XYZ file of C-alpha atoms in Angstrom:
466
model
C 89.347 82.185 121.676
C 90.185 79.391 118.810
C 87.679 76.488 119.083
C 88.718 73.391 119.684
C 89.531 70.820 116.565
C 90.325 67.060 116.704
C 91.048 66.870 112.792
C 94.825 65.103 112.363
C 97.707 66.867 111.095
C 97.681 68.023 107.677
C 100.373 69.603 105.169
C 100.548 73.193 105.014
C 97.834 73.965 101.774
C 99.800 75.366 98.901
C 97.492 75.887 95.833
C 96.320 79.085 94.883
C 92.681 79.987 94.743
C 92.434 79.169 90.992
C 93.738 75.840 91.755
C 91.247 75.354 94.917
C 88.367 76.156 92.297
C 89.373 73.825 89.904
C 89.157 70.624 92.594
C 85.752 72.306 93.691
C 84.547 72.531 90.364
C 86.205 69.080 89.140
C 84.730 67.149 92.688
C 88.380 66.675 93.859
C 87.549 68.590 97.286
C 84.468 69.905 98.508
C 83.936 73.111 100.784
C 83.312 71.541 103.784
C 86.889 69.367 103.104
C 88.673 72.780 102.465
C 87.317 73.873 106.020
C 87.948 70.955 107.650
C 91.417 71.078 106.096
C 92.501 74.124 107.402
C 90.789 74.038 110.682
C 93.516 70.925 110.784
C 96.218 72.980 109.905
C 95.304 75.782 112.464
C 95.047 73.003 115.257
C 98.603 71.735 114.010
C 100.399 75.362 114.165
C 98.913 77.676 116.012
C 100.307 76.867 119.522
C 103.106 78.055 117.691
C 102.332 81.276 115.875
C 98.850 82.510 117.468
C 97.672 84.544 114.088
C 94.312 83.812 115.226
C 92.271 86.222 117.564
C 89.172 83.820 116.598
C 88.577 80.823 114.740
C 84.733 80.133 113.733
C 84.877 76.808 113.281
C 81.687 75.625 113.671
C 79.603 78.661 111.567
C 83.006 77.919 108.737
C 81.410 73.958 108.690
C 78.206 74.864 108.821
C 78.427 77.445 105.931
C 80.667 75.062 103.918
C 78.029 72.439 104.151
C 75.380 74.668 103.063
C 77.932 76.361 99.953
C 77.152 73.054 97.488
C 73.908 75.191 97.166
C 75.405 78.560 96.477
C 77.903 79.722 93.720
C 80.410 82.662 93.435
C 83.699 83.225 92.079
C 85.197 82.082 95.518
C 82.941 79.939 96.038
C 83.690 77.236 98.927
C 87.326 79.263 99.317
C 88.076 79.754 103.305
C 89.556 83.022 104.118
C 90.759 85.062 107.680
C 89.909 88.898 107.683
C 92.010 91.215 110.113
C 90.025 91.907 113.457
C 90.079 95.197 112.628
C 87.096 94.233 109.894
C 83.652 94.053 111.386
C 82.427 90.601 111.380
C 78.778 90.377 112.085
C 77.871 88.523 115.315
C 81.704 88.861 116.026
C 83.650 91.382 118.594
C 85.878 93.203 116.780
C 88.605 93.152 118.913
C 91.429 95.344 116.872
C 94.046 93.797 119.088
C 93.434 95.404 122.289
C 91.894 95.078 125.589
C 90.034 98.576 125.625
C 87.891 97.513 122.607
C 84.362 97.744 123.016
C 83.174 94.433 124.131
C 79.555 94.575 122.136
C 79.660 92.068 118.628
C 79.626 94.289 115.224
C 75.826 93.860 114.245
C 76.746 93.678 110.388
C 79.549 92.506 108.095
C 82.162 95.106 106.873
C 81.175 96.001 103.050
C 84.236 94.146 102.255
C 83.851 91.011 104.309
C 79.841 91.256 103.075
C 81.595 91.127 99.306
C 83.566 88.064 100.138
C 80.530 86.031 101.708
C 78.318 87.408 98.360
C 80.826 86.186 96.188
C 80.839 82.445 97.827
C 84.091 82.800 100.559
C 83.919 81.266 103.404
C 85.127 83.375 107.020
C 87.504 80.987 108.610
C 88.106 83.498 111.375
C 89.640 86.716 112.671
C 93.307 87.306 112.125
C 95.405 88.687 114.636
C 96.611 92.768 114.253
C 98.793 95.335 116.070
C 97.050 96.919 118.798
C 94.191 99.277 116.396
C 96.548 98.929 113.793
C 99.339 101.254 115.040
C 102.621 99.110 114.899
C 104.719 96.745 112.572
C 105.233 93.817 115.451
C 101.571 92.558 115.937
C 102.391 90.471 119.113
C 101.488 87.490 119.677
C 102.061 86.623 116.488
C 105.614 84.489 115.286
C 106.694 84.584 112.295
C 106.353 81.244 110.581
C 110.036 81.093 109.174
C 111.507 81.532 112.634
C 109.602 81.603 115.049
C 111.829 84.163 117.559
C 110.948 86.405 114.912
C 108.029 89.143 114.085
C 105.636 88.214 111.353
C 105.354 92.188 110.888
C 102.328 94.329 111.106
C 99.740 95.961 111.863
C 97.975 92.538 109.197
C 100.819 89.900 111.498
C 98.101 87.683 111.893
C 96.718 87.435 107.837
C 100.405 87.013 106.510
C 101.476 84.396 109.362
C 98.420 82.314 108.649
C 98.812 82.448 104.605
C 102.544 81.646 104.957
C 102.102 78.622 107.910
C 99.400 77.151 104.898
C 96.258 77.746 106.884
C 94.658 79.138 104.117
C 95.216 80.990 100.131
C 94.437 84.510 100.869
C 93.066 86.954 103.636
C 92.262 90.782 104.334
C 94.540 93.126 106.028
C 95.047 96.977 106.186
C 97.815 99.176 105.083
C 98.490 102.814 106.523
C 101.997 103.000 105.960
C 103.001 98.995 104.744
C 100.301 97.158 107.026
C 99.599 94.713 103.860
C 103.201 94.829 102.410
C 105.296 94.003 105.467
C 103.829 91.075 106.947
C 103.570 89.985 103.393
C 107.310 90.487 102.451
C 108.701 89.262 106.074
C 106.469 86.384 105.965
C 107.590 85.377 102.203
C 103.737 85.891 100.710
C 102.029 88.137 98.655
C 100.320 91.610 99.331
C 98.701 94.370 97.316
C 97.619 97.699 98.483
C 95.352 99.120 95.621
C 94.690 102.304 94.768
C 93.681 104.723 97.704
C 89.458 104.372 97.713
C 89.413 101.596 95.437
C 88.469 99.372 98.091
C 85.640 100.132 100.657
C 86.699 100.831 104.680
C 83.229 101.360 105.462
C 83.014 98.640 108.694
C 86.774 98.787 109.126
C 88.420 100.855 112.284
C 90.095 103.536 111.375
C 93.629 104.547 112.025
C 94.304 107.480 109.263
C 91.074 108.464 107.271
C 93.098 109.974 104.153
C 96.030 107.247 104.421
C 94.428 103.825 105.051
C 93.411 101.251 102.469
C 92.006 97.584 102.651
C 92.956 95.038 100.498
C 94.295 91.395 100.180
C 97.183 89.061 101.165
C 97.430 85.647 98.990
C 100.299 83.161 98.843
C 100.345 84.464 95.051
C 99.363 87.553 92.556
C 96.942 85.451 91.719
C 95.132 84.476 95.526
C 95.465 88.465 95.828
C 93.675 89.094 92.481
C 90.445 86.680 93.438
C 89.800 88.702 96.406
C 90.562 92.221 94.990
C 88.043 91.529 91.870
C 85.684 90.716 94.382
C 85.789 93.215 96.946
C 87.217 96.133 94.544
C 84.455 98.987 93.722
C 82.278 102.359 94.726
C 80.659 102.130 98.209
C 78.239 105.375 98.336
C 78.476 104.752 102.124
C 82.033 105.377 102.582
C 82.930 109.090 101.410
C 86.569 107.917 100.327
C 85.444 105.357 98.279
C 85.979 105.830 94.500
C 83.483 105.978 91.934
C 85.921 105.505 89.168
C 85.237 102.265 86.985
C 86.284 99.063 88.619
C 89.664 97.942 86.463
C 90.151 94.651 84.176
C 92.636 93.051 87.186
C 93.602 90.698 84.815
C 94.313 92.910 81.823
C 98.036 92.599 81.733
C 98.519 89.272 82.485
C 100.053 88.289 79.213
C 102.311 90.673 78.969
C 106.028 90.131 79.218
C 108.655 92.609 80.559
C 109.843 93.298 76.817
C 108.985 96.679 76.655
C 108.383 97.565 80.234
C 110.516 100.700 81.718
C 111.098 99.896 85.400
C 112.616 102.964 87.597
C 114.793 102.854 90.582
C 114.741 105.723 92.849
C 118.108 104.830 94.691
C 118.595 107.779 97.040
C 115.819 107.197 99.073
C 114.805 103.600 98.277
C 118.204 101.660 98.460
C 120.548 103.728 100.474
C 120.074 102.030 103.658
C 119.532 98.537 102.845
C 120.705 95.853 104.372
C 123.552 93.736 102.534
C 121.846 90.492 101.851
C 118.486 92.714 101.223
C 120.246 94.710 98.829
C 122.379 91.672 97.045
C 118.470 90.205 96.793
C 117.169 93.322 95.067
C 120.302 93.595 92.518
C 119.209 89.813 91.418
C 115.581 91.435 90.948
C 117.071 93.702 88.861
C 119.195 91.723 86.704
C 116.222 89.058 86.628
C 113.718 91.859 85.457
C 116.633 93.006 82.517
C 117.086 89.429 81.222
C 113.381 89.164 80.845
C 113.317 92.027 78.651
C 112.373 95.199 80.958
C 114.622 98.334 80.582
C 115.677 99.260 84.315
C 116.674 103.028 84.700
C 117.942 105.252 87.543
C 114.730 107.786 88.246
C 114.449 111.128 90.422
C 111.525 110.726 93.193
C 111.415 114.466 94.297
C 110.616 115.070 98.311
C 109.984 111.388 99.134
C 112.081 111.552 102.000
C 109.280 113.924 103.473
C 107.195 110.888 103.788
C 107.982 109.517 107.117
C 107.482 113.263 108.968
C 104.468 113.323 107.150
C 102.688 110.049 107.880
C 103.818 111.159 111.611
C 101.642 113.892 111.501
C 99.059 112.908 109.063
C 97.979 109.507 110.820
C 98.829 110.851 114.345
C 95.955 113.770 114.381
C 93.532 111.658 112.566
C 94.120 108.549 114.770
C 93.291 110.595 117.643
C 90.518 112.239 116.045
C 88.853 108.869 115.113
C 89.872 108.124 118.478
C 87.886 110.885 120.170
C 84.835 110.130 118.355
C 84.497 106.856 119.397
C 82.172 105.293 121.978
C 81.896 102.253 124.293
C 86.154 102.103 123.996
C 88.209 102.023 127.343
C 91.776 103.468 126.243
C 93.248 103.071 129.921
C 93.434 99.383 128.687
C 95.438 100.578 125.710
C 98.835 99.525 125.566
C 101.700 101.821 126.860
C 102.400 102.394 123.042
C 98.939 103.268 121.671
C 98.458 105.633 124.154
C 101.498 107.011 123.450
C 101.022 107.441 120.338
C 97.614 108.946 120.331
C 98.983 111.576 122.869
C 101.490 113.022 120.635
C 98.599 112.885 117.722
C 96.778 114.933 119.981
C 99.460 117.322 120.651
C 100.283 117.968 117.003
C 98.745 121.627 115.903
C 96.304 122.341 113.096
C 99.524 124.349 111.876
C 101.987 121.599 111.724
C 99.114 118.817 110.089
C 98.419 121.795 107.020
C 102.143 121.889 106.684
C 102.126 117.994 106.475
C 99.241 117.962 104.101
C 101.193 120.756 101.616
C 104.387 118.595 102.020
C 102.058 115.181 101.226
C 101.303 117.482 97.658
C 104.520 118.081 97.022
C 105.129 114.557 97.514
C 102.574 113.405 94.692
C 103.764 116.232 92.356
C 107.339 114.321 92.577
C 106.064 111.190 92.249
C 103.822 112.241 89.378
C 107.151 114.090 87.697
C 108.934 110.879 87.753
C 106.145 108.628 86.130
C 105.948 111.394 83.713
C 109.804 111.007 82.921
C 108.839 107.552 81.701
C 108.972 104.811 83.788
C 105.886 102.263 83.755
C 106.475 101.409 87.185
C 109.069 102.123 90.112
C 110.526 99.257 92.167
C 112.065 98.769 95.448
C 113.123 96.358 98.489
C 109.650 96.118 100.157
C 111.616 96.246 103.941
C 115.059 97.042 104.091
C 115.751 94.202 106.436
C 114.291 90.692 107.197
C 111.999 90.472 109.938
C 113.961 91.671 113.352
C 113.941 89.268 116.870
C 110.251 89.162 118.086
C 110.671 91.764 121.011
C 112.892 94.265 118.928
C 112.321 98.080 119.672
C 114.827 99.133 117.336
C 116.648 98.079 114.578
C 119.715 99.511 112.300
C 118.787 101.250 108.847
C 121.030 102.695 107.269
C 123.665 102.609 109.942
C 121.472 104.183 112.323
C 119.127 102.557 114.896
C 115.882 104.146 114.678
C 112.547 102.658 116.735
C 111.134 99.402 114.461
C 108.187 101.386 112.961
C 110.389 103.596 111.477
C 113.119 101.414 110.387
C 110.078 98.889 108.838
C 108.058 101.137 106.903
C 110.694 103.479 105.920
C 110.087 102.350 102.012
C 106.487 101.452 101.814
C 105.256 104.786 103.539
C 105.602 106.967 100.002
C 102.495 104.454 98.259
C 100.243 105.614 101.249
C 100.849 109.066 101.074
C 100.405 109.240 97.030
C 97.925 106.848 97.085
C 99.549 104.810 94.394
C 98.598 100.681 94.026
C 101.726 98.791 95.423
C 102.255 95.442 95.427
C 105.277 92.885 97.227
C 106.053 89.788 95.835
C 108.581 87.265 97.401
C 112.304 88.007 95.853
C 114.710 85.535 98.054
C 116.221 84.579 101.474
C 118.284 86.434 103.303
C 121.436 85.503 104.836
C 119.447 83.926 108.005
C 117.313 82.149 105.835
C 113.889 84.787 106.106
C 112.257 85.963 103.341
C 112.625 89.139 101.249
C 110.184 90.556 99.337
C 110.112 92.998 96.102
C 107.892 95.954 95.718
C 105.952 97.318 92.572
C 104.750 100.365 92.301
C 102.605 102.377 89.765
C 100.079 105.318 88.777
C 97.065 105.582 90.724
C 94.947 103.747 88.579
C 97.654 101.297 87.674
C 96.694 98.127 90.026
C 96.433 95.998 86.397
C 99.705 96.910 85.653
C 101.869 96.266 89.175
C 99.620 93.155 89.762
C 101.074 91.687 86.021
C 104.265 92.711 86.676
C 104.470 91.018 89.915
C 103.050 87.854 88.648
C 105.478 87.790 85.988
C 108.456 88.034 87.992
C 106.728 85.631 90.417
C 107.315 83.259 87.705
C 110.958 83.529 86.687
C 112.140 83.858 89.898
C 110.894 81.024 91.409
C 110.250 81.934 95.103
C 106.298 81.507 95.393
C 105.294 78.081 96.937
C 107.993 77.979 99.713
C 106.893 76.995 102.736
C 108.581 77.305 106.228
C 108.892 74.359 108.185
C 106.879 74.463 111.464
């Protein structure tokens, strides 16, 4: 339940986390003003777009007022995680009524990184019941509110783009960090499969999901990734390669740059004003100097029957293996779901994980061919009716989890960093959003690129009115 706050209506908070340090560090603002600040803003909005499952308001004051003794590079900085993340003292409530009702007794490692490193926890954002959905009800998106903020990480993106707060956590199994980002006209980054640490996070897909950050820019997504990027022994998927320089590229221009398209699977079932948005992307990225060129993404389009399979059997494995859960509580469509993960056969998930290697061999063909990077419309709509069960893509109506993460899936299933970055409006006035893509490895170089074109294009800092 959100706490109650008395604070008087504020403007929605626009600066980046940079810009937030700088006031801190200059004694324009103090920690306990940031808090106070958006605990206003929360009090002012979220009647209307409930992207909170909790709001600790009182342990946010109290560890603001104690943060003028501590340091960190977020130091002072409020921030929502997911309720999917373990929050220590906290239920964590993933969404659903059949969640065990016991608090998590310690932090997830990545919400433990955030407090280490000075953030404060402003509270738990709403997600899609355990993850498994693009709608995330309750949650209204921000621009309009009869419309979805996206999902499974609704809550994170709807709170960043009302002005609540800089940056947050989410999730991202097959575009659970990317598509509330793009439909809510913010920021999101999926890094590099294991570069992050699950460990404390509930589990949807244990060789597809990733954790990572939501910001209102590259660089609100940056702060948190340096922070909560690196090994965790305690999580076996966890990388041990060398934490990355983040920040690496972020002088470099497009001059030089070789972006590829991949147009048969990536932009032949886009909407008109989504597509007219992504040809300005294009032209925008030439006159800055990058060389766009038509590339061949071999067996791509096996990514949807493969996340199907993939995430469906290990859903209902994790599933199984839980305790203290009560999954006649579940929603009609979680159950649903986990029935036909059950009913897949160990015959049918091998085939998916030999199709999921032929996926990566294509993908790592095509970055061998030359490109630095591969772009795309992050969604190939704006965000549907709050409600929808379907929606058109490509001519055809297909259910909405299908028709939403119909071109982020391919990052999960390679693994590959991918990041969305707002690109323009569409005809009804919602936001559109752009989406890098690179290497494994390559988070330096899709985080520069999208903070470069955040820059000439000019769509960063727009807030909806609420």
């Amino acid at each position: 339940m959100t706490e109650a706050v008395t604070e008087s209506a504020v403007e929605p908070a626009i600066e980046t986390i940079p810009q937030l340090r700088a006031q801190l560090e200059g004694g324009e603002i103090t920690p306990v003003g940031l808090v106070r600040r958006a605990l206003a803003r929360i009090a002012q909005v979220e009647d209307e777009i409930q992207a909170f499952a909790a709001v600790f308001a009182e342990e946010a004051l109290a560890v603001a007022q104690e943060s003028s003794l501590q340091s960190g590079p977020l130091w002072g900085i409020p921030v929502v995680v997911k309720d999917i993340y373990d929050v220590a003292g906290y239920r964590t409530g993933n969404g659903s009524l059949g969640a065990p009702e016991h608090p998590a007794p310690r932090d997830a490692e990545a919400v433990r990184r955030l407090r280490a490193a000075g953030a404060i926890i402003l509270g738990k954002a709403t997600t899609h019941e355990y993850a498994y959905g693009v709608t995330t009800p309750p949650t209204r998106n921000p621009w309009s509110l009869d419309r979805i903020p996206g999902g499974s990480s609704g809550g994170t993106g709807a709170a960043i783009a009302a002005g609540v707060t800089a940056a947050g956590l989410g999730t991202d199994t097959g575009g659970s960090i990317r598509i509330p980002a793009a439909l809510c006209g913010v920021t999101g980054h999926k890094p590099t499969f294991g570069l992050v640490s699950r460990r404390g996070v509930s589990a949807l897909s244990s060789t597809l999901d990733h954790t990572g950050p939501l910001g209102r820019t590259v660089d609100d997504t940056v702060a948190l990734l340096e922070v909560i990027a690196g090994h965790d022994p305690a999580d076996p998927y966890s990388s041990a390669a060398p934490i990355p320089d983040f920040r690496a590229e972020f002088g470099r221009a497009f001059t030089g740059l070789t972006v590829g398209v991949a147009e048969p699977y990536f932009c032949d079932r886009l909407a008109p004003d989504v597509a007219a948005a992504f040809t300005d992307a294009i032209h925008t990225l030439e006159r800055a100097g990058a060389t766009v060129t038509s590339v061949q993404f071999t067996d791509v389009d096996l990514c949807p029957r493969i996340v199907d399979v993939v995430c469906g059997v290990e859903a209902a494995a994790w599933h199984a293996a839980q305790t203290g859960m009560a999954p006649e509580w579940f929603g009609a469509e979680v159950q649903d779901a986990l029935r036909v993960g059950a009913s897949y056969t160990g015959v049918e998930y091998l085939e998916a994980r030999r199709a999921r290697c032929a996926v990566i061999a294509g993908m790592n063909a095509m970055f061998d061919s030359g490109p630095d990077l591969l772009i795309s419309p992050t969604i190939a709509m704006t965000a549907p009716p709050y409600g929808s069960t379907h929606v058109e893509l490509g001519g055809r109506t297909v259910p909405v989890l299908a028709g939403i993460n119909a071109l982020t899936v391919p990052a999960n299933v390679t693994g590959m960093p991918a990041l969305t970055v707002p690109a323009g409006f569409g005809s009804d006035g919602l936001p559109i959003g752009l989406q890098f893509m690179g290497r494994p490895g390559a988070d330096a170089t899709v985080l520069a690129a999208g903070r470069a074109f955040e820059g000439i294009a000019g769509f960063v800092n727009r807030t909806p009115t609420l």
